[in-house]
GROMACS .gro file of C-alpha atoms in nm:
model
  360
    1MET     CA    1 -10.101   4.303   0.264
    2ARG     CA    2  -9.996   3.944   0.200
    3VAL     CA    3  -9.619   3.906   0.233
    4ASP     CA    4  -9.606   3.656  -0.054
    5LEU     CA    5  -9.693   3.942  -0.292
    6PHE     CA    6  -9.335   4.057  -0.240
    7ASP     CA    7  -9.171   3.724  -0.316
    8PHE     CA    8  -8.959   3.641  -0.620
    9ASP     CA    9  -8.697   3.387  -0.723
   10LEU     CA   10  -8.338   3.510  -0.744
   11PRO     CA   11  -8.068   3.292  -0.904
   12GLU     CA   12  -7.754   3.254  -0.692
   13GLU     CA   13  -7.540   3.394  -0.973
   14ASN     CA   14  -7.716   3.732  -0.940
   15ILE     CA   15  -7.582   3.785  -0.587
   16ALA     CA   16  -7.275   4.012  -0.589
   17LEU     CA   17  -6.985   3.904  -0.368
   18ARG     CA   18  -6.763   4.205  -0.451
   19PRO     CA   19  -6.846   4.557  -0.571
   20ALA     CA   20  -6.797   4.683  -0.925
   21GLU     CA   21  -6.468   4.857  -0.999
   22PRO     CA   22  -6.465   5.148  -1.047
   23ARG     CA   23  -6.768   5.201  -0.830
   24GLU     CA   24  -6.959   5.430  -1.066
   25SER     CA   25  -6.936   5.164  -1.339
   26ALA     CA   26  -7.209   4.964  -1.162
   27ARG     CA   27  -7.532   4.934  -1.358
   28LEU     CA   28  -7.824   5.167  -1.285
   29LEU     CA   29  -8.180   5.065  -1.369
   30VAL     CA   30  -8.402   5.375  -1.399
   31VAL     CA   31  -8.765   5.306  -1.310
   32GLN     CA   32  -9.029   5.562  -1.405
   33PRO     CA   33  -9.379   5.442  -1.313
   34ASP     CA   34  -9.565   5.614  -1.597
   35GLY     CA   35  -9.862   5.385  -1.657
   36GLU     CA   36  -9.669   5.064  -1.713
   37ALA     CA   37  -9.317   5.084  -1.573
   38LEU     CA   38  -9.070   5.256  -1.803
   39LEU     CA   39  -8.737   5.078  -1.754
   40THR     CA   40  -8.407   5.198  -1.899
   41ASP     CA   41  -8.056   5.062  -1.844
   42HIS     CA   42  -7.768   5.293  -1.753
   43ARG     CA   43  -7.456   5.319  -1.534
   44VAL     CA   44  -7.425   5.489  -1.195
   45GLY     CA   45  -7.198   5.742  -1.361
   46ASP     CA   46  -7.501   5.856  -1.562
   47LEU     CA   47  -7.685   5.968  -1.248
   48PRO     CA   48  -7.626   6.344  -1.300
   49SER     CA   49  -7.815   6.332  -1.631
   50PHE     CA   50  -8.136   6.240  -1.443
   51LEU     CA   51  -8.107   6.528  -1.198
   52ARG     CA   52  -8.164   6.902  -1.234
   53PRO     CA   53  -7.972   7.200  -1.093
   54GLY     CA   54  -8.118   7.272  -0.751
   55ASP     CA   55  -8.204   6.909  -0.674
   56ALA     CA   56  -8.058   6.775  -0.349
   57LEU     CA   57  -7.906   6.434  -0.282
   58VAL     CA   58  -7.948   6.315   0.078
   59PHE     CA   59  -7.680   6.076   0.204
   60ASN     CA   60  -7.656   5.872   0.523
   61ASP     CA   61  -7.312   5.943   0.674
   62THR     CA   62  -7.318   5.658   0.926
   63LYS     CA   63  -6.993   5.462   0.958
   64VAL     CA   64  -6.981   5.083   0.980
   65ILE     CA   65  -6.805   4.947   1.286
   66PRO     CA   66  -6.655   4.596   1.310
   67ALA     CA   67  -6.955   4.477   1.507
   68GLN     CA   68  -6.922   4.100   1.456
   69LEU     CA   69  -6.773   3.953   1.775
   70GLU     CA   70  -6.666   3.598   1.850
   71GLY     CA   71  -6.628   3.479   2.208
   72ILE     CA   72  -6.673   3.217   2.476
   73ARG     CA   73  -6.978   3.197   2.701
   74ARG     CA   74  -6.899   3.119   3.063
   75ARG     CA   75  -7.145   3.025   3.333
   76ASP     CA   76  -7.082   2.972   3.705
   77GLY     CA   77  -6.709   3.001   3.647
   78ALA     CA   78  -6.702   2.699   3.417
   79GLY     CA   79  -6.556   2.681   3.069
   80GLY     CA   80  -6.813   2.738   2.803
   81GLN     CA   81  -6.939   2.745   2.453
   82GLN     CA   82  -6.843   2.949   2.149
   83VAL     CA   83  -7.077   3.241   2.090
   84SER     CA   84  -7.115   3.479   1.796
   85ALA     CA   85  -7.270   3.821   1.857
   86THR     CA   86  -7.361   4.088   1.606
   87LEU     CA   87  -7.402   4.425   1.775
   88HIS     CA   88  -7.687   4.624   1.625
   89MET     CA   89  -7.791   4.909   1.856
   90ARG     CA   90  -7.606   5.096   2.128
   91VAL     CA   91  -7.831   5.181   2.422
   92SER     CA   92  -7.578   5.335   2.663
   93PRO     CA   93  -7.199   5.393   2.681
   94GLU     CA   94  -7.146   5.033   2.798
   95ARG     CA   95  -7.454   4.849   2.667
   96TRP     CA   96  -7.537   4.714   2.320
   97LYS     CA   97  -7.827   4.516   2.184
   98ALA     CA   98  -7.698   4.223   1.979
   99PHE     CA   99  -7.813   3.916   1.790
  100ALA     CA  100  -7.642   3.617   1.945
  101LYS     CA  101  -7.587   3.262   1.821
  102PRO     CA  102  -7.670   3.009   1.952
  103GLY     CA  103  -7.936   3.232   2.104
  104LYS     CA  104  -8.146   2.964   2.272
  105ARG     CA  105  -7.866   2.849   2.501
  106ILE     CA  106  -7.772   3.192   2.630
  107LYS     CA  107  -7.921   3.298   2.963
  108VAL     CA  108  -7.942   3.624   3.155
  109GLY     CA  109  -7.634   3.650   3.378
  110ASP     CA  110  -7.403   3.460   3.143
  111ARG     CA  111  -7.056   3.607   3.100
  112ILE     CA  112  -6.909   3.621   2.749
  113SER     CA  113  -6.539   3.677   2.682
  114PHE     CA  114  -6.478   3.827   2.340
  115GLY     CA  115  -6.138   3.873   2.182
  116HIS     CA  116  -5.985   3.614   2.411
  117THR     CA  117  -5.658   3.613   2.215
  118GLY     CA  118  -5.522   3.875   2.453
  119GLU     CA  119  -5.491   4.140   2.182
  120VAL     CA  120  -5.794   4.352   2.263
  121CYS     CA  121  -5.717   4.578   2.555
  122LEU     CA  122  -5.499   4.611   2.861
  123LEU     CA  123  -5.705   4.349   3.041
  124GLY     CA  124  -5.651   4.106   2.756
  125THR     CA  125  -6.020   4.040   2.697
  126LEU     CA  126  -6.343   4.218   2.612
  127ASP     CA  127  -6.594   4.084   2.863
  128ALA     CA  128  -6.969   4.133   2.879
  129THR     CA  129  -7.265   4.017   3.086
  130VAL     CA  130  -7.595   3.914   2.930
  131GLU     CA  131  -7.830   4.164   3.093
  132GLU     CA  132  -8.153   4.094   2.903
  133LYS     CA  133  -8.282   3.839   2.656
  134GLY     CA  134  -8.538   3.911   2.386
  135GLU     CA  135  -8.687   3.728   2.090
  136GLY     CA  136  -8.508   3.580   1.792
  137GLY     CA  137  -8.170   3.554   1.963
  138GLU     CA  138  -8.157   3.920   2.064
  139VAL     CA  139  -7.973   4.000   2.387
  140THR     CA  140  -7.859   4.311   2.570
  141LEU     CA  141  -7.488   4.298   2.656
  142ARG     CA  142  -7.338   4.509   2.934
  143PHE     CA  143  -6.965   4.537   2.869
  144ASP     CA  144  -6.704   4.585   3.139
  145LEU     CA  145  -6.559   4.869   2.932
  146SER     CA  146  -6.745   5.189   2.846
  147GLY     CA  147  -6.735   5.480   2.604
  148PRO     CA  148  -6.420   5.531   2.395
  149ALA     CA  149  -6.241   5.241   2.567
  150LEU     CA  150  -6.520   5.007   2.457
  151ASP     CA  151  -6.515   5.152   2.106
  152GLU     CA  152  -6.143   5.082   2.077
  153ALA     CA  153  -6.183   4.727   2.207
  154ILE     CA  154  -6.466   4.652   1.962
  155ALA     CA  155  -6.260   4.794   1.675
  156THR     CA  156  -5.976   4.559   1.767
  157ALA     CA  157  -6.176   4.244   1.843
  158GLY     CA  158  -6.452   4.279   1.587
  159HIS     CA  159  -6.496   4.187   1.224
  160ILE     CA  160  -6.694   4.363   0.954
  161PRO     CA  161  -7.042   4.205   0.978
  162LEU     CA  162  -7.092   4.109   0.617
  163PRO     CA  163  -7.454   4.042   0.518
  164PRO     CA  164  -7.548   3.675   0.565
  165TYR     CA  165  -7.584   3.614   0.191
  166ILE     CA  166  -7.215   3.708   0.148
  167ALA     CA  167  -7.083   3.567   0.476
  168ALA     CA  168  -7.229   3.226   0.385
  169LYS     CA  169  -7.007   3.218   0.076
  170ARG     CA  170  -6.678   3.366   0.198
  171PRO     CA  171  -6.516   3.515   0.511
  172ASP     CA  172  -6.463   3.888   0.549
  173ASP     CA  173  -6.116   4.025   0.472
  174GLU     CA  174  -5.919   4.350   0.475
  175GLN     CA  175  -6.068   4.450   0.140
  176ASP     CA  176  -6.413   4.450   0.299
  177ARG     CA  177  -6.298   4.707   0.555
  178ARG     CA  178  -6.257   4.943   0.258
  179ASP     CA  179  -6.533   4.817   0.030
  180TYR     CA  180  -6.809   4.805   0.291
  181GLN     CA  181  -6.780   5.174   0.377
  182THR     CA  182  -6.893   5.487   0.195
  183ILE     CA  183  -6.632   5.750   0.113
  184TYR     CA  184  -6.823   6.002   0.327
  185ALA     CA  185  -6.878   5.780   0.634
  186ARG     CA  186  -6.831   5.989   0.947
  187GLU     CA  187  -7.060   5.896   1.239
  188GLU     CA  188  -6.963   5.559   1.388
  189GLY     CA  189  -7.241   5.323   1.487
  190ALA     CA  190  -7.374   5.121   1.192
  191VAL     CA  191  -7.337   4.746   1.164
  192ALA     CA  192  -7.446   4.740   0.801
  193ALA     CA  193  -7.355   4.983   0.526
  194PRO     CA  194  -7.603   5.220   0.360
  195THR     CA  195  -7.520   5.036   0.042
  196ALA     CA  196  -7.655   5.272  -0.225
  197GLY     CA  197  -7.385   5.512  -0.111
  198LEU     CA  198  -7.109   5.263  -0.189
  199HIS     CA  199  -7.134   5.360  -0.557
  200PHE     CA  200  -7.016   5.718  -0.503
  201THR     CA  201  -6.659   5.830  -0.572
  202PRO     CA  202  -6.481   6.166  -0.552
  203SER     CA  203  -6.501   6.199  -0.930
  204LEU     CA  204  -6.879   6.140  -0.929
  205PHE     CA  205  -6.917   6.398  -0.651
  206GLU     CA  206  -6.721   6.645  -0.864
  207THR     CA  207  -6.951   6.585  -1.161
  208LEU     CA  208  -7.258   6.635  -0.941
  209ASP     CA  209  -7.112   6.959  -0.803
  210LYS     CA  210  -7.058   7.094  -1.154
  211ALA     CA  211  -7.417   7.004  -1.240
  212GLY     CA  212  -7.547   7.214  -0.951
  213ILE     CA  213  -7.671   6.922  -0.743
  214GLU     CA  214  -7.664   6.982  -0.368
  215ARG     CA  215  -7.536   6.726  -0.117
  216HIS     CA  216  -7.675   6.696   0.236
  217PHE     CA  217  -7.604   6.444   0.509
  218VAL     CA  218  -7.819   6.282   0.776
  219THR     CA  219  -7.733   5.995   1.009
  220LEU     CA  220  -7.917   5.667   1.058
  221HIS     CA  221  -7.718   5.388   1.222
  222VAL     CA  222  -7.816   5.082   1.021
  223GLY     CA  223  -7.880   4.777   1.237
  224ALA     CA  224  -7.850   4.406   1.168
  225GLY     CA  225  -8.228   4.391   1.185
  226THR     CA  226  -8.231   4.517   0.827
  227PHE     CA  227  -8.145   4.160   0.718
  228LEU     CA  228  -8.414   3.990   0.926
  229PRO     CA  229  -8.674   3.810   0.713
  230VAL     CA  230  -9.042   3.893   0.741
  231LYS     CA  231  -9.182   3.577   0.898
  232ALA     CA  232  -9.542   3.693   0.922
  233ASP     CA  233  -9.793   3.607   0.649
  234ASP     CA  234  -9.937   3.959   0.656
  235THR     CA  235  -9.745   4.287   0.674
  236ALA     CA  236  -9.977   4.404   0.954
  237ASP     CA  237  -9.830   4.136   1.181
  238HIS     CA  238  -9.463   4.225   1.125
  239LYS     CA  239  -9.274   4.410   1.399
  240MET     CA  240  -9.023   4.647   1.241
  241HIS     CA  241  -8.674   4.680   1.389
  242GLN     CA  242  -8.570   5.022   1.520
  243GLU     CA  243  -8.264   5.224   1.425
  244ILE     CA  244  -8.113   5.535   1.583
  245GLY     CA  245  -8.072   5.851   1.376
  246HIS     CA  246  -8.087   6.228   1.360
  247VAL     CA  247  -8.150   6.518   1.124
  248ASP     CA  248  -7.997   6.843   1.246
  249ALA     CA  249  -8.168   7.182   1.222
  250VAL     CA  250  -7.931   7.320   0.958
  251THR     CA  251  -7.988   7.024   0.724
  252ALA     CA  252  -8.364   7.032   0.776
  253GLY     CA  253  -8.367   7.402   0.690
  254LYS     CA  254  -8.164   7.355   0.372
  255LEU     CA  255  -8.384   7.068   0.252
  256ASN     CA  256  -8.697   7.273   0.314
  257ALA     CA  257  -8.541   7.551   0.105
  258VAL     CA  258  -8.480   7.303  -0.177
  259ARG     CA  259  -8.846   7.202  -0.173
  260ALA     CA  260  -8.965   7.563  -0.152
  261ARG     CA  261  -8.789   7.659  -0.474
  262GLY     CA  262  -8.910   7.354  -0.663
  263GLY     CA  263  -8.606   7.130  -0.628
  264ARG     CA  264  -8.639   6.758  -0.567
  265ILE     CA  265  -8.530   6.561  -0.261
  266VAL     CA  266  -8.337   6.255  -0.386
  267CYS     CA  267  -8.252   6.006  -0.114
  268VAL     CA  268  -7.948   5.786  -0.161
  269GLY     CA  269  -8.055   5.465   0.008
  270THR     CA  270  -8.362   5.346   0.192
  271THR     CA  271  -8.201   5.445   0.522
  272SER     CA  272  -8.191   5.816   0.439
  273LEU     CA  273  -8.546   5.790   0.301
  274ARG     CA  274  -8.679   5.627   0.617
  275LEU     CA  275  -8.514   5.897   0.827
  276ILE     CA  276  -8.640   6.189   0.616
  277GLU     CA  277  -8.992   6.048   0.616
  278SER     CA  278  -8.969   6.002   0.995
  279ALA     CA  279  -8.870   6.368   1.031
  280ALA     CA  280  -9.129   6.508   0.786
  281GLU     CA  281  -9.462   6.663   0.881
  282ALA     CA  282  -9.780   6.581   0.690
  283ASP     CA  283  -9.727   6.882   0.463
  284GLY     CA  284  -9.373   6.768   0.375
  285THR     CA  285  -9.192   7.013   0.602
  286ILE     CA  286  -8.879   6.845   0.740
  287LYS     CA  287  -8.819   6.909   1.110
  288PRO     CA  288  -8.500   6.857   1.313
  289TRP     CA  289  -8.533   6.505   1.447
  290SER     CA  290  -8.345   6.265   1.674
  291GLY     CA  291  -8.429   5.925   1.817
  292ALA     CA  292  -8.520   5.570   1.719
  293THR     CA  293  -8.736   5.510   1.415
  294GLY     CA  294  -8.925   5.194   1.339
  295ILE     CA  295  -9.110   5.336   1.039
  296PHE     CA  296  -9.244   5.051   0.823
  297ILE     CA  297  -9.331   5.162   0.471
  298THR     CA  298  -9.559   4.941   0.261
  299PRO     CA  299  -9.783   5.010  -0.041
  300GLY     CA  300 -10.049   5.263   0.055
  301TYR     CA  301  -9.805   5.483   0.245
  302ARG     CA  302  -9.823   5.850   0.138
  303PHE     CA  303  -9.472   5.989   0.098
  304LYS     CA  304  -9.437   6.334   0.245
  305ALA     CA  305  -9.100   6.474   0.137
  306VAL     CA  306  -8.897   6.238  -0.084
  307ASP     CA  307  -8.928   6.265  -0.463
  308MET     CA  308  -8.667   6.015  -0.591
  309LEU     CA  309  -8.476   5.722  -0.447
  310MET     CA  310  -8.148   5.561  -0.548
  311THR     CA  311  -8.117   5.216  -0.397
  312ASN     CA  312  -7.968   4.872  -0.456
  313PHE     CA  313  -8.173   4.559  -0.527
  314HIS     CA  314  -8.327   4.400  -0.220
  315LEU     CA  315  -8.415   4.055  -0.087
  316PRO     CA  316  -8.747   3.888  -0.164
  317ARG     CA  317  -9.012   3.922   0.108
  318SER     CA  318  -8.804   4.195   0.274
  319THR     CA  319  -8.923   4.520   0.428
  320LEU     CA  320  -8.702   4.704   0.181
  321PHE     CA  321  -8.864   4.548  -0.124
  322MET     CA  322  -9.194   4.649   0.033
  323LEU     CA  323  -9.063   5.005   0.069
  324VAL     CA  324  -8.958   5.039  -0.296
  325SER     CA  325  -9.291   4.887  -0.400
  326ALA     CA  326  -9.465   5.158  -0.199
  327PHE     CA  327  -9.248   5.423  -0.364
  328SER     CA  328  -9.283   5.327  -0.731
  329GLY     CA  329  -9.574   5.083  -0.724
  330LEU     CA  330  -9.579   4.707  -0.671
  331GLU     CA  331  -9.638   4.620  -1.037
  332ALA     CA  332  -9.362   4.856  -1.151
  333MET     CA  333  -9.112   4.703  -0.908
  334GLN     CA  334  -9.212   4.348  -0.995
  335ALA     CA  335  -9.146   4.434  -1.361
  336ALA     CA  336  -8.819   4.609  -1.271
  337TYR     CA  337  -8.688   4.314  -1.070
  338ALA     CA  338  -8.789   4.065  -1.339
  339HIS     CA  339  -8.599   4.276  -1.594
  340ALA     CA  340  -8.297   4.307  -1.363
  341ILE     CA  341  -8.278   3.932  -1.307
  342GLU     CA  342  -8.324   3.851  -1.676
  343THR     CA  343  -8.055   4.098  -1.788
  344GLY     CA  344  -7.796   4.001  -1.526
  345TYR     CA  345  -7.805   4.286  -1.275
  346ARG     CA  346  -7.606   4.213  -0.959
  347PHE     CA  347  -7.815   4.212  -0.641
  348TYR     CA  348  -7.780   4.315  -0.276
  349SER     CA  349  -7.515   4.506  -0.083
  350TYR     CA  350  -7.227   4.489  -0.333
  351GLY     CA  351  -7.456   4.487  -0.634
  352ASP     CA  352  -7.595   4.730  -0.889
  353ALA     CA  353  -7.838   5.014  -0.826
  354SER     CA  354  -8.175   5.147  -0.932
  355LEU     CA  355  -8.305   5.503  -0.957
  356LEU     CA  356  -8.673   5.522  -0.871
  357PHE     CA  357  -8.918   5.801  -0.942
  358ARG     CA  358  -9.205   5.830  -0.695
  359LYS     CA  359  -9.544   5.716  -0.815
  360ASP     CA  360  -9.795   5.986  -0.723
   0.00000   0.00000   0.00000
């Protein structure tokens, strides 16, 4: 499909720089693709009224790490240039794939000293060697530290990697360390938050429990590639980024039981949807699954297991806007986004949410 079909104009004032407080007070646009899109305006706190006892919410319990690193590139023992690296996928205890800037000037074999203030670890620095170089500024960094020691050093040296549309307007701060994390985050490894989950609070969980709505957790470590623009003119020419995740056997079994008794699978966020659809068989049976998924969902995709999707509002020409257009229909989502912009919904990671019903 032509990528420009997924383009739209978004005024700057619609981009949220901080989340709503309290979280469940954020707006919720409900999209039911029944003929022409049926659009109704609500609040996130109204979510339980759209669910039935026996439905199951599926959350991504990945935890954001402070994966934005600043350092100095050194070559042949000489002093060097400032380098910014955003870690996005761990490939071994001591190796991470990262997006580096300025990417063109970095070469294989370069040494980069991060956290050179002397506050990072016993050695005073967090050093890495550029082991491989890919496209678009991607590099593979082999750190001198490994495992838990590396995790601790990254946590000390790193910053929360705010999305570029926020980082361009303000620096990250201590509030972001709280705001850019779900209340149920558990498995460390994400460099971007599963942002639909940011709306949930203990009180909303309590309301959902009383309504008989199940909660289940899967893990997909969101990578910085989620913010990469689609540069191709046709979706067939776009190479999707990969992300690491898993669905354990117990969770798969419980979700299959939900489906068997007529309950609905409601994914909170596109990350949990992508993972469930990666783990699902053609007949909708969800299997235990672990690995890297590069699933790219565009209109024409036949959804196997997911019935509803709660998600924030996405960037124009993005793979995520393509995904929601596949889920509820391109015309329905074009109408929904036009309505959201006109009525002042807040977009992107810290913004408002939508609740989408699948178009069969």
